[in-house]
Each structure stands twice: as structure tokens, then as C-alpha cells.
Amino acid sequence: QVQLTESGGGLVQAGGSLRLSCAVSGRTFSYYAVGWFRQAPWKDREFVADISLSDSTTRYEDSVKGRFTIVTDNAEKMVYLQMSSLKPEDTAVYFCAARFLFLGTSPAAYKYWGQGTQVTVSS
């Protein structure tokens, strides 16, 4: 069983930065892949970035490339999403999710989810 807890959301002005944190519980931390997703009002949940906890392979959605960075601290069982140059269109509830072994861009591929953290970017 894996449990995830996000933190670090908030209100920030356009151009600003935030770091989201995802605490991952479970004994087999390195066997999982963790993804960050976001969901804006009236929109589907969409992929943002993911990372393999075994080899740190990362992938990003095109609109966040060069602005967001996903990293892991395996010793602390944490996954971070560093967000910079934030835009109003980044406003959403951000979720971290975990799945066994493989990276994935579809929310349906992930079994474990956190409760989400709100990010609001003002113009």
C-alpha cells in the first residue's frame, strides 16, 4: 500500500515560483513511478510530469518544459515539483500519484493518489 500527501500549494503572482512536495509512504519506494497531474475547474485532469523512482527518468508535458522540474529525494521518500515562471493558466489543483514501476501520462494508469493541493497564479 502506498500513501501520498501533497503540500506547498498557494497563491502566487504570474512569473513567480512555488515548490510542491509529495510525501510517499510505503516500504518499496524505489519500485514506483510518481506523476504530477493537475485539474483546473471544468477541465479533465492532465499530466504535468513524472519520474521513475528507480532511475530518475523524467518526462514533462510540453507546456511546462523549461519551467517545471520534478526531482526525488529517495532518502526522505519525497518527490518535488519545482515550478517557476508561473502563468495564470497553471492555476489548478495539483495531485501526485504513484504506480508500480512504469512511467505513465494517463491518470487512469495510476493506482494511488494524494488529496491534491491548490495552486493559484494571479495575473
PDB file of C-alpha atoms in Angstrom:
ATOM      1  CA  GLN A   1       0.000   0.000   0.000  1.00  0.00           C
ATOM      2  CA  VAL A   2       1.239   3.463  -0.886  1.00  0.00           C
ATOM      3  CA  GLN A   3       0.001   6.743   0.545  1.00  0.00           C
ATOM      4  CA  LEU A   4       0.792  10.159  -0.876  1.00  0.00           C
ATOM      5  CA  THR A   5       0.448  13.571   0.731  1.00  0.00           C
ATOM      6  CA  GLU A   6       0.923  16.818  -1.202  1.00  0.00           C
ATOM      7  CA  SER A   7       1.822  20.188   0.233  1.00  0.00           C
ATOM      8  CA  GLY A   8       3.209  23.518  -0.901  1.00  0.00           C
ATOM      9  CA  GLY A   9       0.390  24.996  -2.920  1.00  0.00           C
ATOM     10  CA  GLY A  10      -0.718  28.589  -2.583  1.00  0.00           C
ATOM     11  CA  LEU A  11      -1.317  31.910  -4.259  1.00  0.00           C
ATOM     12  CA  VAL A  12       1.481  33.402  -6.341  1.00  0.00           C
ATOM     13  CA  GLN A  13       1.757  36.193  -8.892  1.00  0.00           C
ATOM     14  CA  ALA A  14       2.467  35.447 -12.522  1.00  0.00           C
ATOM     15  CA  GLY A  15       6.178  34.938 -13.039  1.00  0.00           C
ATOM     16  CA  GLY A  16       6.645  33.635  -9.529  1.00  0.00           C
ATOM     17  CA  SER A  17       7.699  30.238  -8.228  1.00  0.00           C
ATOM     18  CA  LEU A  18       6.356  27.505  -5.986  1.00  0.00           C
ATOM     19  CA  ARG A  19       7.638  24.128  -4.889  1.00  0.00           C
ATOM     20  CA  LEU A  20       5.146  21.335  -4.393  1.00  0.00           C
ATOM     21  CA  SER A  21       6.045  18.397  -2.204  1.00  0.00           C
ATOM     22  CA  CYS A  22       4.739  14.846  -2.285  1.00  0.00           C
ATOM     23  CA  ALA A  23       5.484  12.598   0.668  1.00  0.00           C
ATOM     24  CA  VAL A  24       5.362   8.942  -0.347  1.00  0.00           C
ATOM     25  CA  SER A  25       4.845   6.233   2.265  1.00  0.00           C
ATOM     26  CA  GLY A  26       5.492   2.568   1.661  1.00  0.00           C
ATOM     27  CA  ARG A  27       8.365   0.151   2.011  1.00  0.00           C
ATOM     28  CA  THR A  28       9.144  -0.283  -1.697  1.00  0.00           C
ATOM     29  CA  PHE A  29       9.665   3.365  -2.566  1.00  0.00           C
ATOM     30  CA  SER A  30      12.117   2.767  -5.408  1.00  0.00           C
ATOM     31  CA  TYR A  31       9.786   0.367  -7.225  1.00  0.00           C
ATOM     32  CA  TYR A  32       7.341   3.102  -8.149  1.00  0.00           C
ATOM     33  CA  ALA A  33       6.914   5.902 -10.618  1.00  0.00           C
ATOM     34  CA  VAL A  34       5.372   9.145  -9.396  1.00  0.00           C
ATOM     35  CA  GLY A  35       3.485  11.576 -11.551  1.00  0.00           C
ATOM     36  CA  TRP A  36       2.170  15.062 -11.019  1.00  0.00           C
ATOM     37  CA  PHE A  37      -1.198  15.899 -12.526  1.00  0.00           C
ATOM     38  CA  ARG A  38      -3.383  18.980 -12.387  1.00  0.00           C
ATOM     39  CA  GLN A  39      -7.044  19.712 -12.762  1.00  0.00           C
ATOM     40  CA  ALA A  40      -8.492  23.115 -13.444  1.00  0.00           C
ATOM     41  CA  PRO A  41     -12.187  23.852 -12.946  1.00  0.00           C
ATOM     42  CA  TRP A  42     -14.359  22.312 -15.643  1.00  0.00           C
ATOM     43  CA  LYS A  43     -11.382  20.541 -17.205  1.00  0.00           C
ATOM     44  CA  ASP A  44     -10.075  16.990 -17.244  1.00  0.00           C
ATOM     45  CA  ARG A  45      -7.155  16.001 -15.067  1.00  0.00           C
ATOM     46  CA  GLU A  46      -3.991  16.367 -17.122  1.00  0.00           C
ATOM     47  CA  PHE A  47      -0.447  15.091 -16.963  1.00  0.00           C
ATOM     48  CA  VAL A  48       2.258  17.513 -15.856  1.00  0.00           C
ATOM     49  CA  ALA A  49       5.403  15.470 -15.203  1.00  0.00           C
ATOM     50  CA  ASP A  50       6.550  12.091 -13.968  1.00  0.00           C
ATOM     51  CA  ILE A  51       9.661  10.475 -12.564  1.00  0.00           C
ATOM     52  CA  SER A  52      10.880   6.942 -12.125  1.00  0.00           C
ATOM     53  CA  LEU A  53      11.990   6.398  -8.530  1.00  0.00           C
ATOM     54  CA  SER A  54      14.371   3.636  -9.648  1.00  0.00           C
ATOM     55  CA  ASP A  55      16.436   5.557 -12.216  1.00  0.00           C
ATOM     56  CA  SER A  56      15.123   9.163 -12.029  1.00  0.00           C
ATOM     57  CA  THR A  57      13.959   9.200 -15.650  1.00  0.00           C
ATOM     58  CA  THR A  58      11.695  12.217 -16.099  1.00  0.00           C
ATOM     59  CA  ARG A  59       9.141  13.426 -18.611  1.00  0.00           C
ATOM     60  CA  TYR A  60       7.217  16.673 -18.916  1.00  0.00           C
ATOM     61  CA  GLU A  61       4.112  17.946 -20.610  1.00  0.00           C
ATOM     62  CA  ASP A  62       5.100  20.363 -23.349  1.00  0.00           C
ATOM     63  CA  SER A  63       3.616  23.483 -21.765  1.00  0.00           C
ATOM     64  CA  VAL A  64       5.717  23.119 -18.604  1.00  0.00           C
ATOM     65  CA  LYS A  65       9.037  22.118 -20.167  1.00  0.00           C
ATOM     66  CA  GLY A  66      11.750  24.523 -19.122  1.00  0.00           C
ATOM     67  CA  ARG A  67       9.599  25.925 -16.309  1.00  0.00           C
ATOM     68  CA  PHE A  68       8.867  22.927 -14.072  1.00  0.00           C
ATOM     69  CA  THR A  69      11.325  20.409 -12.668  1.00  0.00           C
ATOM     70  CA  ILE A  70      10.451  17.119 -10.977  1.00  0.00           C
ATOM     71  CA  VAL A  71      13.008  15.674  -8.585  1.00  0.00           C
ATOM     72  CA  THR A  72      13.105  12.996  -5.935  1.00  0.00           C
ATOM     73  CA  ASP A  73      14.802  12.648  -2.572  1.00  0.00           C
ATOM     74  CA  ASN A  74      14.824   8.906  -2.154  1.00  0.00           C
ATOM     75  CA  ALA A  75      16.276   9.040   1.349  1.00  0.00           C
ATOM     76  CA  GLU A  76      13.366  11.194   2.531  1.00  0.00           C
ATOM     77  CA  LYS A  77      10.789   9.471   0.269  1.00  0.00           C
ATOM     78  CA  MET A  78       9.832  12.801  -1.220  1.00  0.00           C
ATOM     79  CA  VAL A  79       9.034  13.917  -4.756  1.00  0.00           C
ATOM     80  CA  TYR A  80       9.108  17.617  -5.547  1.00  0.00           C
ATOM     81  CA  LEU A  81       7.704  19.684  -8.366  1.00  0.00           C
ATOM     82  CA  GLN A  82       9.621  22.939  -8.652  1.00  0.00           C
ATOM     83  CA  MET A  83       7.537  25.410 -10.632  1.00  0.00           C
ATOM     84  CA  SER A  84       8.886  28.687 -11.959  1.00  0.00           C
ATOM     85  CA  SER A  85       7.750  31.357 -14.414  1.00  0.00           C
ATOM     86  CA  LEU A  86       4.214  30.524 -13.387  1.00  0.00           C
ATOM     87  CA  LYS A  87       1.340  31.621 -15.587  1.00  0.00           C
ATOM     88  CA  PRO A  88      -2.349  32.123 -14.784  1.00  0.00           C
ATOM     89  CA  GLU A  89      -3.123  29.066 -16.908  1.00  0.00           C
ATOM     90  CA  ASP A  90      -1.127  26.968 -14.427  1.00  0.00           C
ATOM     91  CA  THR A  91      -3.883  27.558 -11.878  1.00  0.00           C
ATOM     92  CA  ALA A  92      -5.296  24.191 -10.839  1.00  0.00           C
ATOM     93  CA  VAL A  93      -5.420  21.588  -8.104  1.00  0.00           C
ATOM     94  CA  TYR A  94      -2.197  19.620  -8.342  1.00  0.00           C
ATOM     95  CA  PHE A  95      -2.107  15.934  -7.461  1.00  0.00           C
ATOM     96  CA  CYS A  96       0.730  13.485  -7.090  1.00  0.00           C
ATOM     97  CA  ALA A  97       0.093   9.867  -7.955  1.00  0.00           C
ATOM     98  CA  ALA A  98       2.056   6.625  -7.903  1.00  0.00           C
ATOM     99  CA  ARG A  99       2.070   3.479  -9.948  1.00  0.00           C
ATOM    100  CA  PHE A 100       4.222   0.363  -9.852  1.00  0.00           C
ATOM    101  CA  LEU A 101       7.430   0.563 -11.899  1.00  0.00           C
ATOM    102  CA  PHE A 102       6.433   2.305 -15.103  1.00  0.00           C
ATOM    103  CA  LEU A 103       6.037   5.916 -16.079  1.00  0.00           C
ATOM    104  CA  GLY A 104       2.648   6.938 -17.394  1.00  0.00           C
ATOM    105  CA  THR A 105       0.874  10.029 -18.681  1.00  0.00           C
ATOM    106  CA  SER A 106      -2.678   8.808 -18.250  1.00  0.00           C
ATOM    107  CA  PRO A 107      -4.386   9.374 -14.893  1.00  0.00           C
ATOM    108  CA  ALA A 108      -6.115   6.019 -15.351  1.00  0.00           C
ATOM    109  CA  ALA A 109      -2.733   4.290 -15.161  1.00  0.00           C
ATOM    110  CA  TYR A 110      -2.121   5.412 -11.583  1.00  0.00           C
ATOM    111  CA  LYS A 111      -3.480   3.475  -8.629  1.00  0.00           C
ATOM    112  CA  TYR A 112      -2.511   5.708  -5.717  1.00  0.00           C
ATOM    113  CA  TRP A 113      -3.387   9.386  -5.374  1.00  0.00           C
ATOM    114  CA  GLY A 114      -2.882  12.203  -2.945  1.00  0.00           C
ATOM    115  CA  GLN A 115      -5.625  14.600  -1.908  1.00  0.00           C
ATOM    116  CA  GLY A 116      -4.360  17.498  -4.036  1.00  0.00           C
ATOM    117  CA  THR A 117      -3.055  20.987  -3.330  1.00  0.00           C
ATOM    118  CA  GLN A 118      -4.390  24.202  -4.829  1.00  0.00           C
ATOM    119  CA  VAL A 119      -2.113  26.424  -6.904  1.00  0.00           C
ATOM    120  CA  THR A 120      -3.474  29.814  -7.911  1.00  0.00           C
ATOM    121  CA  VAL A 121      -1.495  32.136 -10.168  1.00  0.00           C
ATOM    122  CA  SER A 122      -2.758  35.701 -10.341  1.00  0.00           C
ATOM    123  CA  SER A 123      -2.174  37.929 -13.355  1.00  0.00           C
TER     124      SER A 123
END
